[in-house]
PDB file of C-alpha atoms and ligand atoms in Angstrom:
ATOM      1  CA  UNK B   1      15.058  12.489  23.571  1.00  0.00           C
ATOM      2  CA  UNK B   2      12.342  13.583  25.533  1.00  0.00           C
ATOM      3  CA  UNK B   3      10.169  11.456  27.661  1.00  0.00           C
ATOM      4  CA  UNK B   4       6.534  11.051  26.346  1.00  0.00           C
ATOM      5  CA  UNK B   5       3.683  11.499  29.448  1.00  0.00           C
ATOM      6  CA  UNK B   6       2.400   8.181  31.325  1.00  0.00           C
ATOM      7  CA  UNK B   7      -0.884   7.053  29.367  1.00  0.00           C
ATOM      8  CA  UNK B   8      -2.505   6.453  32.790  1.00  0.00           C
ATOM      9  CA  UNK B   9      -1.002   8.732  35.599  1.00  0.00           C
ATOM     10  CA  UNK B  10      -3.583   7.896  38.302  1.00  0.00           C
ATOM     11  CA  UNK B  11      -3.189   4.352  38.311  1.00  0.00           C
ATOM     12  CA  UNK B  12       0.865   4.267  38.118  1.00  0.00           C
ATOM     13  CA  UNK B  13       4.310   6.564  38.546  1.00  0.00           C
ATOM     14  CA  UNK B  14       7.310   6.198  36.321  1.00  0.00           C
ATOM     15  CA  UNK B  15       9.409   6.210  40.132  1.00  0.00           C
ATOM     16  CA  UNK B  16       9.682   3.075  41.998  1.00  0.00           C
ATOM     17  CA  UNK B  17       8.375   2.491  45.252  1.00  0.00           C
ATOM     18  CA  UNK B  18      10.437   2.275  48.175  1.00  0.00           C
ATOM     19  CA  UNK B  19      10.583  -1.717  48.176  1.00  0.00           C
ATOM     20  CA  UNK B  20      11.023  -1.896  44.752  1.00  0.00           C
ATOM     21  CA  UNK B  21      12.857   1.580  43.328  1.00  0.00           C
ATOM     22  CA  UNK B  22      14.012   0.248  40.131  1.00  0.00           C
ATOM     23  CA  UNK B  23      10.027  -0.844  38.985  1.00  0.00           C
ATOM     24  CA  UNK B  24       6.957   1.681  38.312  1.00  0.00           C
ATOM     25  CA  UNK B  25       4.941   2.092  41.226  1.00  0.00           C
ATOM     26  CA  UNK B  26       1.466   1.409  40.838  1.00  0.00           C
ATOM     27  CA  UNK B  27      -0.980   3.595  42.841  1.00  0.00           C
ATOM     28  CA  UNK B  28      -3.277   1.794  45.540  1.00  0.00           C
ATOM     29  CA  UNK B  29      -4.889   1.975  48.429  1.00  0.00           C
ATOM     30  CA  UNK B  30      -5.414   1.016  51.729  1.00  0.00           C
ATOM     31  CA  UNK B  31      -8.206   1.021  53.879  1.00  0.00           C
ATOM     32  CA  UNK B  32      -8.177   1.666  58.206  1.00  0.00           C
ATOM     33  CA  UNK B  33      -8.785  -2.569  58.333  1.00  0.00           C
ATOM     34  CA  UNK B  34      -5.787  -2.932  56.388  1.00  0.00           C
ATOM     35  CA  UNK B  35      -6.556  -4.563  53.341  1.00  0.00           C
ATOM     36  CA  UNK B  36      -4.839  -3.002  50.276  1.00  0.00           C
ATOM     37  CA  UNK B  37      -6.252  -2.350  47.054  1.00  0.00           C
ATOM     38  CA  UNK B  38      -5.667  -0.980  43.325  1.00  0.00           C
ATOM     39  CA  UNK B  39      -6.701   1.237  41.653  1.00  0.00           C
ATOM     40  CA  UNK B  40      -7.478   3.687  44.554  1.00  0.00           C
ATOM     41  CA  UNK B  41     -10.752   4.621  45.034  1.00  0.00           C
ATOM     42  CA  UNK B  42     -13.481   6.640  47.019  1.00  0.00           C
ATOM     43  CA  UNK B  43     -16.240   4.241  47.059  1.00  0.00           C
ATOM     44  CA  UNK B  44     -15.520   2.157  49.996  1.00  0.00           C
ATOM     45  CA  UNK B  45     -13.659  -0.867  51.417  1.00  0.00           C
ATOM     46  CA  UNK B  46     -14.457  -4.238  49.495  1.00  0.00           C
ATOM     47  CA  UNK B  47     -13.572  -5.879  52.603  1.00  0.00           C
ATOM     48  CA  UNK B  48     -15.464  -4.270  55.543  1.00  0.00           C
ATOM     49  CA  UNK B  49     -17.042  -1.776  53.930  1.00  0.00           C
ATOM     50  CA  UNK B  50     -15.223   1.397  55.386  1.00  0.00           C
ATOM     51  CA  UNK B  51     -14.811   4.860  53.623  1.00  0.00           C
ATOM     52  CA  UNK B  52     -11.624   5.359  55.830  1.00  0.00           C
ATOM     53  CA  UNK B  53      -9.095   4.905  52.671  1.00  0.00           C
ATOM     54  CA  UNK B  54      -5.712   5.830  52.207  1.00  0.00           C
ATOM     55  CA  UNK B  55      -3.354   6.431  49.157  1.00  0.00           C
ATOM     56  CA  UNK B  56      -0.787   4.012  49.120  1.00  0.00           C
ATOM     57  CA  UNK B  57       2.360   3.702  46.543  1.00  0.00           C
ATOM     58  CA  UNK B  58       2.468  -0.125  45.800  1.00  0.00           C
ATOM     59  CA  UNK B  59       5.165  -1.833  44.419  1.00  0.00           C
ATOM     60  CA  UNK B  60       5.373  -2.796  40.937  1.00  0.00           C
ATOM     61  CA  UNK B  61       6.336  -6.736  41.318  1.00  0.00           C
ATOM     62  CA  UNK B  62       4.348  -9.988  42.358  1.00  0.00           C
ATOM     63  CA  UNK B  63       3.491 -13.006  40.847  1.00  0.00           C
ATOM     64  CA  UNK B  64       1.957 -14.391  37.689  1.00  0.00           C
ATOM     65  CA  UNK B  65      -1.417 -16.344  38.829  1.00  0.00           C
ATOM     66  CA  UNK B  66      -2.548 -17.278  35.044  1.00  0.00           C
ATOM     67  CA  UNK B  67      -1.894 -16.165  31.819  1.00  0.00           C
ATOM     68  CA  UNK B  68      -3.479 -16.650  28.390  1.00  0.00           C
ATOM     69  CA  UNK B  69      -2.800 -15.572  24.827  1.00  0.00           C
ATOM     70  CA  UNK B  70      -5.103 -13.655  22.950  1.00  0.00           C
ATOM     71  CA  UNK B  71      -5.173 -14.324  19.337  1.00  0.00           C
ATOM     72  CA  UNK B  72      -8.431 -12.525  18.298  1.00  0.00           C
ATOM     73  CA  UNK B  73      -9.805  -9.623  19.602  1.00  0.00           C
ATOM     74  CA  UNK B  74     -12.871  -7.478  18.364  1.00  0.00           C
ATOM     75  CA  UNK B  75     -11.703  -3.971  20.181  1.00  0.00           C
ATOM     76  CA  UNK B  76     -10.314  -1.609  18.029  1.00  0.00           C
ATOM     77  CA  UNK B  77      -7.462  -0.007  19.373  1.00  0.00           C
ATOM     78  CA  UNK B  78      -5.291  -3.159  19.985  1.00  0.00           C
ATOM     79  CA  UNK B  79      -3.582  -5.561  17.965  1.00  0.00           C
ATOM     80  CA  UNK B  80      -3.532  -9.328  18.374  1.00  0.00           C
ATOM     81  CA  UNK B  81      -2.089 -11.483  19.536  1.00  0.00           C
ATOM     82  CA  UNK B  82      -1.258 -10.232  23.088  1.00  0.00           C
ATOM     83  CA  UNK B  83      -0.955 -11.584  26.374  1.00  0.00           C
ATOM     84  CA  UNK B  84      -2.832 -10.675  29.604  1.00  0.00           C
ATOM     85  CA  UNK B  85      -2.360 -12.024  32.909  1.00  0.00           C
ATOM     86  CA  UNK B  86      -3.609 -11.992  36.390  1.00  0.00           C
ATOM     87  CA  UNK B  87      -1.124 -10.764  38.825  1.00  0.00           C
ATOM     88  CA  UNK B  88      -0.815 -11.107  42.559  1.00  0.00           C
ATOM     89  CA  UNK B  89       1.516  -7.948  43.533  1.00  0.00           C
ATOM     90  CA  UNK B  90       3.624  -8.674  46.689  1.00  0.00           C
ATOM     91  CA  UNK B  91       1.462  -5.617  48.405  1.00  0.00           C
ATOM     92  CA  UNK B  92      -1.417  -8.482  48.256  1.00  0.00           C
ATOM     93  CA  UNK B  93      -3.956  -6.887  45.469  1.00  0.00           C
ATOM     94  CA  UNK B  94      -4.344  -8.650  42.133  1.00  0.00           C
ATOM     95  CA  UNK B  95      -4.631  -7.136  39.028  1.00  0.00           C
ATOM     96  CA  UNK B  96      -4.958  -7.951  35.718  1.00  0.00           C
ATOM     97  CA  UNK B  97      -2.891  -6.791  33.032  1.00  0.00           C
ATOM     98  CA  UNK B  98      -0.761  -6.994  29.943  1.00  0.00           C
ATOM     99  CA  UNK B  99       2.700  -8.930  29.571  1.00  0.00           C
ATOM    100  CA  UNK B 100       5.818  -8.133  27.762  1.00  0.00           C
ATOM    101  CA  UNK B 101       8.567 -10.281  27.459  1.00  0.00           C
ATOM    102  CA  UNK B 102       9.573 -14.339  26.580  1.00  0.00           C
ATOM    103  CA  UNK B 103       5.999 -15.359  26.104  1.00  0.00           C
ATOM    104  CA  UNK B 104       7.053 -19.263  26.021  1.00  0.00           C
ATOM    105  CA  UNK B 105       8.961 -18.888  29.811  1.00  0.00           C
ATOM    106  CA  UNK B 106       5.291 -18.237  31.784  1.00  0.00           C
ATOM    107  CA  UNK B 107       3.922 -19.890  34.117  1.00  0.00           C
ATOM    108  CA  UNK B 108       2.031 -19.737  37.642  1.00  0.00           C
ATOM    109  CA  UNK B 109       4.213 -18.310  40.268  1.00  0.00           C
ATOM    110  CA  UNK B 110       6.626 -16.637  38.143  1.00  0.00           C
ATOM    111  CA  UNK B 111       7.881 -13.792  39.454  1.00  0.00           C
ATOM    112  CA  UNK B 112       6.499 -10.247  37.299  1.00  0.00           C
ATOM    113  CA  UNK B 113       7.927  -6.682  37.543  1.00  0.00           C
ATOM    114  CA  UNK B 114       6.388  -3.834  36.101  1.00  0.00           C
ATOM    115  CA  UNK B 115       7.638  -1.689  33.020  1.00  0.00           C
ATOM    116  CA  UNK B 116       6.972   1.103  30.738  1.00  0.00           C
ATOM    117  CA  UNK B 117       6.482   0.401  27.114  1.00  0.00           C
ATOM    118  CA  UNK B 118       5.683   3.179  24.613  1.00  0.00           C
ATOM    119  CA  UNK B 119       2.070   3.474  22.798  1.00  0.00           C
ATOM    120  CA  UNK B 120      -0.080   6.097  21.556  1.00  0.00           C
ATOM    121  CA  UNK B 121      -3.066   7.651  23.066  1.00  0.00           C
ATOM    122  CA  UNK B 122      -6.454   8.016  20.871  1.00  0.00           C
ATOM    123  CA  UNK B 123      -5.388  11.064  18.926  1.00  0.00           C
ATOM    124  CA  UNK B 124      -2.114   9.228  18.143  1.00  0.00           C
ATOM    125  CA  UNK B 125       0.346  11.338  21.130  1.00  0.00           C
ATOM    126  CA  UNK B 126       3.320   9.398  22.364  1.00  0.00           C
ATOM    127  CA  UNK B 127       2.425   8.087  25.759  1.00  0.00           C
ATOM    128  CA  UNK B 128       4.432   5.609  28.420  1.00  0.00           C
ATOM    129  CA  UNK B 129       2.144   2.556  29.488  1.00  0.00           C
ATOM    130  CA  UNK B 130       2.009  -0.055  32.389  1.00  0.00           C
ATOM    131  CA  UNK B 131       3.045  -3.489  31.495  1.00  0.00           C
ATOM    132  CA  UNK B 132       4.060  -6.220  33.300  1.00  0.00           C
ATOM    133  CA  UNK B 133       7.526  -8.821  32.434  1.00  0.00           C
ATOM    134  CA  UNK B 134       9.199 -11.607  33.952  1.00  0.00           C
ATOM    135  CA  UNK B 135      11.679 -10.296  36.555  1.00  0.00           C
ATOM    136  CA  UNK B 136      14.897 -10.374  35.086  1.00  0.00           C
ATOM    137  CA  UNK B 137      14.461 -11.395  31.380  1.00  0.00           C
TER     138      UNK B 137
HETATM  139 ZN1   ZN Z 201     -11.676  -2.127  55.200  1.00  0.00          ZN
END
């Protein structure tokens, strides 16, 4: 069976970065100060304000800050309930996102991988999105 497109290519690869081959990359930045960010971006450093930025592959795995359940949601597009989550990756950006997996086994400091679940874009096309799971379950 063929494999549908990524739903979001600029924010995330289906290949694993070099820390973490086995997880979908997500795609980040850097800036010349250092400090690492996602998505990437042109508008400047959040830190010290510098335009010097980078591309840089980060790793799809951290850990879960907080979590909550959604059980009504007024969007159209999505289904409730769902979970979302804020994320610290171990490249040091957080992000916040949505989680797959044993819903009753999080909590703060649990450690999150990235994964690929399948969905459907607007006109209904098979598509591969980013979600995050507990490592391992
Ligand atoms: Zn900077």
């Amino acid at each position: 069976m063929e494999t549908p497109p990524l739903l979001k290519p600029g924010l995330y690869r289906a290949e694993g970065s070099a820390a973490r081959p086995g997880q979908p990359a997500l795609l980040g930045g850097v800036c010349a100060c250092g400090h690492v960010f996602f998505p990437l971006q042109a508008y400047g450093c959040e830190r010290c304000g510098g335009v010097d930025l980078q591309p840089r592959v980060l790793s799809g795995a951290g850990r879960l800050l907080a979590s909550a359940r959604v059980h009504l949601h007024p969007g159209k597009g999505r289904e409730a309930p769902f979970t979302v989550g804020s994320i610290r990756l171990d490249d040091g950006p957080i992000v916040r996102t949505l989680i797959e997996g044993d819903l009753g086994a999080l909590h703060p400091g649990l450690a999150m991988v990235t994964t690929l679940v399948p969905v459907a874009d607007a006109e209904g096309a098979p598509r591969l999105d980013l979600r995050f799971a507990p490592e391992g379950v």
